[in-house]
Every structure is written in structure tokens, then in C-alpha cells.
Amino acid sequence: MSLRIVVTVKYVPDATGDRHFADDLTVDRDDVDGLLSELDEYAVEQALQIAEDRRDKGDDDVEITVLTVGPEDAKDALRKALSMGADKAIHVEDDDLHGTDAIGTSLVLAKAVEKAGYDLVISGMASTDGTMGVVPALLAERLGVPQVTLLSEVSVEGGTVKGRRDGDAASEQLEASLPAVVSVTDQSGEARYPSFKGIMAAKKKPVQSWDLSDLDIDEDEVGLENAYTTVDAAAERPARTAGTIVKDEGEGGKQLAAFLASQKFI
């Protein structure tokens, strides 16, 4: 039985960089280095583990495609996923996508996933820039397939995907028939580092480029002006101050308590 896995990944600004908004209040991606969202690395890892498990059982008919929507530099995220071991990649790039929100992104992803062909879609639990965490559910709704989200453990057996979702008070064992969409958390297993062999092999793996016309999407369905959610205002984070130093000369405890009370911590 063949298994086609599509992993959705995102190219995000480096969280350690100086991130800020552009004039149109979208994230400025030009003045900060970007990379594959760390939370999406867990999705790639789980896809690789599923593929390896099937191949260990003698089933080599499994293929992993990584899919991203973003600007030209987003190919760097795809190359990282390919160097980890994915088989091929799809890059959806179009100037009219600038400012597209989660709802619009889910439309683009759904059209691309359908065009690529799939049995299982795996996503990270959220992106590290928007951190909304709603795209996997929106994608499943658009595809009309089951969703099993926020999994700490995932496996595929026959035509069924199974997983464990850990909550504060209990863990749930969930399953859904394929095709399906799942998302995995950062507790699902540490993502592997690309090997030198994997990095070199990634340079030869196919990367398809699609635009909105390839997906039969009109420009008025995406973009900043057609987004359902917008940012009304943004302000720079205040510079960090030196803070208050309390010298303990016998009254340190009282001074500390007074400071905490003034800040309404106690």
C-alpha cells in the first residue's frame, strides 16, 4: 500500500534576531535572517520516522513531500527539510500572497496538497512567528478529512493514523482513517540534524515552484487586503532598563517585599 505524506513547513524570521513590523504592519522578513520553523522540524521528523518504520517492514512505497508558502528565501526551509531526509519539495510563491492570514494560507495549502496528492498531512503545532496554531484544523476542514491534532506520538498502521495527545490531567489515544491531517507537538521526539550526506543529496532533490494560477486561486482570495484578520497597530517593545538593585543591610527582605507589592506581584 502506497503512502504519500505531505509535511507543511514555514520559513520564519529567526527568533534570536531583531524582529519588527514593516510599514504595512506585516512582519518584516527582509531585515532579519529566516529559517525553517523549529516546530515544523518535529513534523518532518515524524514523517521520516513513519517512512522508516514502513521501510523496515519491507514497504518502500512511501514518499515525503515538504510544502511551503512564502517568498523566494523560503526555499531555504525546504532545503533544510530535504537535507533531513524528505524526498521532494513544493514551493508556492506569488507576490499577491503578501499579507495573507491563516485562513487564506489554509486555502493555498489545501489547493497545493490536493494538486500534489496525499494520504497524510503532517504539520507542526504552530509557527514560531504567528503562533496561532489553527492552520492544521483549517486545512483539514478545507480538505474535508479528519484531523488529529497536538499529538505527542504518531504512527500509521494500514489505512489508519494513530496518536497520543497529552493534556494537563490525562492522555488520549486517538485515531482516524486516511486521508487525514495531523499536527505534532515539540514533545513528539527530537528532530534529527542533517548529515553531510543529506545536505549534499538535498541539492539534487526536486523542488517544484507553483503560483496562484497553478492552483486556480484568484488574487482576491488572498493577500493583505483580503485577510480576515489584520493588525491595527503595533509599538516597539520598550528598551530594557537597568532594574532596581536592593542592597541587603538587614532590611533587604522588607525592601524586596515592598517592591513586589508595588508591582502587584504579592
Tab-separated table of C-alpha atoms in Angstrom:
chain	number	residue	atom	x	y	z
A	1	MET	CA	0.000	0.000	0.000
A	2	SER	CA	1.494	3.352	-1.008
A	3	LEU	CA	1.699	6.208	1.471
A	4	ARG	CA	2.043	9.803	0.333
A	5	ILE	CA	2.981	12.132	3.175
A	6	VAL	CA	2.908	15.906	2.785
A	7	VAL	CA	4.601	17.950	5.501
A	8	THR	CA	3.653	21.623	5.668
A	9	VAL	CA	6.538	23.832	6.783
A	10	LYS	CA	7.073	27.562	7.185
A	11	TYR	CA	10.004	29.895	6.655
A	12	VAL	CA	10.060	32.236	9.669
A	13	PRO	CA	12.235	35.068	10.978
A	14	ASP	CA	14.935	33.908	13.375
A	15	ALA	CA	13.566	34.363	16.902
A	16	THR	CA	17.004	35.495	18.084
A	17	GLY	CA	17.096	38.301	15.504
A	18	ASP	CA	15.761	41.859	15.709
A	19	ARG	CA	12.221	41.221	14.553
A	20	HIS	CA	9.803	44.055	13.834
A	21	PHE	CA	6.855	45.071	11.670
A	22	ALA	CA	7.049	46.646	8.228
A	23	ASP	CA	5.174	49.841	7.338
A	24	ASP	CA	2.053	47.860	6.391
A	25	LEU	CA	2.130	46.105	9.804
A	26	THR	CA	3.096	42.749	8.391
A	27	VAL	CA	6.200	41.006	9.730
A	28	ASP	CA	9.319	42.491	8.148
A	29	ARG	CA	11.106	39.480	6.686
A	30	ASP	CA	13.755	41.388	4.757
A	31	ASP	CA	15.879	42.748	7.604
A	32	VAL	CA	16.232	39.553	9.626
A	33	ASP	CA	17.550	36.104	8.770
A	34	GLY	CA	14.984	33.376	8.243
A	35	LEU	CA	14.926	29.646	8.838
A	36	LEU	CA	12.702	26.567	8.968
A	37	SER	CA	10.290	26.977	11.881
A	38	GLU	CA	11.626	24.874	14.740
A	39	LEU	CA	8.187	23.451	15.471
A	40	ASP	CA	7.911	22.258	11.868
A	41	GLU	CA	11.139	20.278	12.263
A	42	TYR	CA	9.196	17.950	14.572
A	43	ALA	CA	6.648	17.380	11.807
A	44	VAL	CA	9.421	16.494	9.347
A	45	GLU	CA	10.950	14.136	11.914
A	46	GLN	CA	7.676	12.284	12.482
A	47	ALA	CA	7.174	11.878	8.733
A	48	LEU	CA	10.673	10.417	8.452
A	49	GLN	CA	10.044	8.013	11.334
A	50	ILE	CA	6.792	6.809	9.781
A	51	ALA	CA	8.556	6.245	6.461
A	52	GLU	CA	11.462	4.424	8.107
A	53	ASP	CA	9.098	2.178	10.040
A	54	ARG	CA	7.289	1.159	6.863
A	55	ARG	CA	10.529	0.568	5.012
A	56	ASP	CA	11.819	-1.579	7.874
A	57	LYS	CA	8.725	-3.722	7.350
A	58	GLY	CA	9.526	-4.112	3.666
A	59	ASP	CA	7.219	-1.431	2.267
A	60	ASP	CA	9.278	1.025	0.222
A	61	ASP	CA	6.276	2.638	-1.471
A	62	VAL	CA	6.296	5.769	0.705
A	63	GLU	CA	7.108	9.331	-0.322
A	64	ILE	CA	7.562	12.500	1.738
A	65	THR	CA	6.869	15.889	0.157
A	66	VAL	CA	7.558	19.120	2.040
A	67	LEU	CA	5.344	22.071	1.153
A	68	THR	CA	5.762	25.744	1.952
A	69	VAL	CA	4.081	29.007	1.031
A	70	GLY	CA	6.360	32.020	1.058
A	71	PRO	CA	8.854	34.299	-0.686
A	72	GLU	CA	11.939	33.246	-2.652
A	73	ASP	CA	14.014	32.746	0.504
A	74	ALA	CA	11.511	30.168	1.748
A	75	LYS	CA	13.387	27.641	-0.384
A	76	ASP	CA	15.935	27.593	2.463
A	77	ALA	CA	13.317	25.988	4.710
A	78	LEU	CA	12.606	23.380	2.050
A	79	ARG	CA	16.305	22.600	1.638
A	80	LYS	CA	16.632	22.062	5.373
A	81	ALA	CA	13.733	19.588	5.335
A	82	LEU	CA	15.150	17.840	2.255
A	83	SER	CA	18.547	17.541	3.918
A	84	MET	CA	16.841	15.880	6.892
A	85	GLY	CA	15.561	13.182	4.517
A	86	ALA	CA	12.368	14.300	2.748
A	87	ASP	CA	12.099	13.191	-0.882
A	88	LYS	CA	10.888	16.280	-2.735
A	89	ALA	CA	9.517	19.755	-2.163
A	90	ILE	CA	6.888	22.200	-3.405
A	91	HIS	CA	7.232	25.964	-3.094
A	92	VAL	CA	4.178	28.161	-3.589
A	93	GLU	CA	5.351	31.698	-4.326
A	94	ASP	CA	3.359	34.647	-5.627
A	95	ASP	CA	3.598	38.397	-4.970
A	96	ASP	CA	-0.155	38.501	-4.359
A	97	LEU	CA	0.290	36.275	-1.301
A	98	HIS	CA	1.900	39.070	0.724
A	99	GLY	CA	-0.031	39.625	3.949
A	100	THR	CA	-2.181	36.511	3.629
A	101	ASP	CA	-3.586	35.436	7.004
A	102	ALA	CA	-4.126	31.934	8.408
A	103	ILE	CA	-7.466	31.479	6.644
A	104	GLY	CA	-6.030	32.425	3.275
A	105	THR	CA	-2.941	30.326	3.883
A	106	SER	CA	-5.100	27.288	4.607
A	107	LEU	CA	-6.777	27.769	1.205
A	108	VAL	CA	-3.431	27.858	-0.600
A	109	LEU	CA	-2.145	24.839	1.306
A	110	ALA	CA	-5.328	22.866	0.625
A	111	LYS	CA	-5.143	23.532	-3.112
A	112	ALA	CA	-1.449	22.604	-3.173
A	113	VAL	CA	-1.955	19.431	-1.135
A	114	GLU	CA	-4.762	18.308	-3.438
A	115	LYS	CA	-2.666	19.028	-6.512
A	116	ALA	CA	0.319	17.153	-5.068
A	117	GLY	CA	-1.715	14.133	-3.967
A	118	TYR	CA	-1.649	12.875	-0.380
A	119	ASP	CA	-2.692	10.277	2.142
A	120	LEU	CA	-1.427	12.021	5.266
A	121	VAL	CA	-0.610	15.672	6.005
A	122	ILE	CA	1.653	16.407	8.981
A	123	SER	CA	2.076	19.890	10.429
A	124	GLY	CA	3.815	21.425	13.398
A	125	MET	CA	1.648	22.555	16.311
A	126	ALA	CA	2.120	26.239	15.375
A	127	SER	CA	4.534	28.537	13.589
A	128	THR	CA	7.121	30.349	15.682
A	129	ASP	CA	6.203	33.749	14.227
A	130	GLY	CA	2.384	33.829	14.186
A	131	THR	CA	1.921	31.091	16.860
A	132	MET	CA	-1.802	30.826	16.025
A	133	GLY	CA	-1.884	27.027	15.777
A	134	VAL	CA	-5.108	26.960	13.742
A	135	VAL	CA	-3.866	26.156	10.232
A	136	PRO	CA	-3.916	22.322	10.611
A	137	ALA	CA	-7.590	22.417	11.624
A	138	LEU	CA	-8.463	24.894	8.856
A	139	LEU	CA	-6.599	22.742	6.339
A	140	ALA	CA	-8.446	19.584	7.390
A	141	GLU	CA	-11.776	21.406	7.071
A	142	ARG	CA	-10.944	22.604	3.565
A	143	LEU	CA	-9.797	19.120	2.516
A	144	GLY	CA	-12.846	17.522	4.115
A	145	VAL	CA	-10.795	14.952	6.040
A	146	PRO	CA	-10.371	14.044	9.729
A	147	GLN	CA	-7.944	15.997	11.904
A	148	VAL	CA	-5.951	14.590	14.820
A	149	THR	CA	-4.043	17.486	16.314
A	150	LEU	CA	-1.435	18.185	19.010
A	151	LEU	CA	-0.008	14.676	19.082
A	152	SER	CA	2.984	13.698	21.187
A	153	GLU	CA	3.182	10.344	19.420
A	154	VAL	CA	2.028	9.327	15.936
A	155	SER	CA	2.076	6.179	13.808
A	156	VAL	CA	0.397	4.765	10.714
A	157	GLU	CA	-0.979	1.247	10.598
A	158	GLY	CA	-2.622	0.184	7.371
A	159	GLY	CA	-5.139	2.848	6.466
A	160	THR	CA	-5.262	4.396	9.927
A	161	VAL	CA	-3.214	7.094	11.652
A	162	LYS	CA	-2.950	6.752	15.429
A	163	GLY	CA	-1.553	9.072	18.048
A	164	ARG	CA	-1.397	10.182	21.664
A	165	ARG	CA	-2.445	13.636	22.813
A	166	ASP	CA	-1.160	14.643	26.232
A	167	GLY	CA	-3.264	17.013	28.307
A	168	ASP	CA	-2.785	18.518	31.747
A	169	ALA	CA	-4.744	15.784	33.502
A	170	ALA	CA	-4.825	12.853	31.083
A	171	SER	CA	-3.582	11.434	27.787
A	172	GLU	CA	-5.904	10.490	24.939
A	173	GLN	CA	-5.361	7.750	22.362
A	174	LEU	CA	-6.773	8.951	19.055
A	175	GLU	CA	-7.064	7.543	15.564
A	176	ALA	CA	-8.504	8.466	12.190
A	177	SER	CA	-8.848	6.819	8.829
A	178	LEU	CA	-6.669	8.089	5.998
A	179	PRO	CA	-6.592	10.533	4.327
A	180	ALA	CA	-6.163	12.780	7.364
A	181	VAL	CA	-4.353	15.810	8.768
A	182	VAL	CA	-2.311	15.612	11.966
A	183	SER	CA	-0.206	18.089	13.890
A	184	VAL	CA	2.573	17.166	16.305
A	185	THR	CA	3.978	18.952	19.342
A	186	ASP	CA	7.552	19.589	20.408
A	187	GLN	CA	7.208	16.572	22.712
A	188	SER	CA	6.940	14.133	19.802
A	189	GLY	CA	10.682	13.468	19.565
A	190	GLU	CA	13.816	15.472	18.938
A	191	ALA	CA	14.332	16.345	15.290
A	192	ARG	CA	17.472	14.957	13.681
A	193	TYR	CA	20.353	17.075	12.409
A	194	PRO	CA	21.020	16.889	8.689
A	195	SER	CA	24.105	14.835	7.884
A	196	PHE	CA	26.706	15.971	5.367
A	197	LYS	CA	25.436	13.256	3.044
A	198	GLY	CA	21.896	14.506	3.485
A	199	ILE	CA	22.914	18.105	2.768
A	200	MET	CA	24.651	17.117	-0.430
A	201	ALA	CA	21.751	14.863	-1.506
A	202	ALA	CA	19.247	17.692	-0.909
A	203	LYS	CA	20.857	19.732	-3.695
A	204	LYS	CA	19.720	17.140	-6.233
A	205	LYS	CA	16.193	16.610	-4.948
A	206	PRO	CA	13.353	18.146	-6.980
A	207	VAL	CA	11.736	21.413	-5.867
A	208	GLN	CA	8.598	22.400	-7.786
A	209	SER	CA	7.513	26.059	-7.894
A	210	TRP	CA	3.827	26.946	-8.171
A	211	ASP	CA	1.991	30.258	-8.170
A	212	LEU	CA	-1.671	31.147	-7.642
A	213	SER	CA	-2.581	30.423	-11.272
A	214	ASP	CA	-1.229	26.890	-10.918
A	215	LEU	CA	-3.644	26.366	-8.032
A	216	ASP	CA	-6.657	28.089	-9.621
A	217	ILE	CA	-6.771	30.686	-6.837
A	218	ASP	CA	-7.897	34.244	-7.567
A	219	GLU	CA	-5.814	37.081	-6.173
A	220	ASP	CA	-8.870	38.477	-4.362
A	221	GLU	CA	-8.980	35.339	-2.187
A	222	VAL	CA	-5.600	36.005	-0.579
A	223	GLY	CA	-3.304	38.870	0.349
A	224	LEU	CA	-3.321	41.617	2.949
A	225	GLU	CA	-6.364	43.474	1.612
A	226	ASN	CA	-8.476	40.295	1.626
A	227	ALA	CA	-7.346	38.958	5.010
A	228	TYR	CA	-9.980	38.157	7.626
A	229	THR	CA	-7.583	39.223	10.390
A	230	THR	CA	-5.489	42.381	10.453
A	231	VAL	CA	-3.075	44.162	12.775
A	232	ASP	CA	-4.500	47.600	13.669
A	233	ALA	CA	-1.444	48.973	15.477
A	234	ALA	CA	1.980	47.983	16.733
A	235	ALA	CA	4.541	49.614	19.002
A	236	GLU	CA	8.193	48.908	19.651
A	237	ARG	CA	8.904	46.995	22.828
A	238	PRO	CA	10.304	49.365	25.499
A	239	ALA	CA	14.048	49.155	25.984
A	240	ARG	CA	15.116	47.048	28.922
A	241	THR	CA	16.013	49.154	31.956
A	242	ALA	CA	18.812	48.505	34.419
A	243	GLY	CA	16.348	47.452	37.092
A	244	THR	CA	16.393	48.058	40.828
A	245	ILE	CA	19.273	46.831	42.944
A	246	VAL	CA	18.494	46.021	46.564
A	247	LYS	CA	21.465	46.054	48.923
A	248	ASP	CA	20.803	43.829	51.897
A	249	GLU	CA	21.928	45.658	55.001
A	250	GLY	CA	19.417	43.982	57.244
A	251	GLU	CA	16.321	45.363	55.536
A	252	GLY	CA	16.677	43.554	52.185
A	253	GLY	CA	13.690	41.309	52.751
A	254	LYS	CA	11.399	44.222	53.541
A	255	GLN	CA	12.633	46.181	50.517
A	256	LEU	CA	12.078	43.194	48.260
A	257	ALA	CA	8.574	42.649	49.636
A	258	ALA	CA	7.767	46.335	49.155
A	259	PHE	CA	8.979	46.210	45.542
A	260	LEU	CA	6.927	43.089	44.764
A	261	ALA	CA	3.878	44.677	46.350
A	262	SER	CA	4.343	47.861	44.301
A	263	GLN	CA	4.363	45.738	41.135
A	264	LYS	CA	1.273	43.851	42.388
A	265	PHE	CA	3.101	40.510	42.402
A	266	ILE	CA	2.027	39.999	46.017
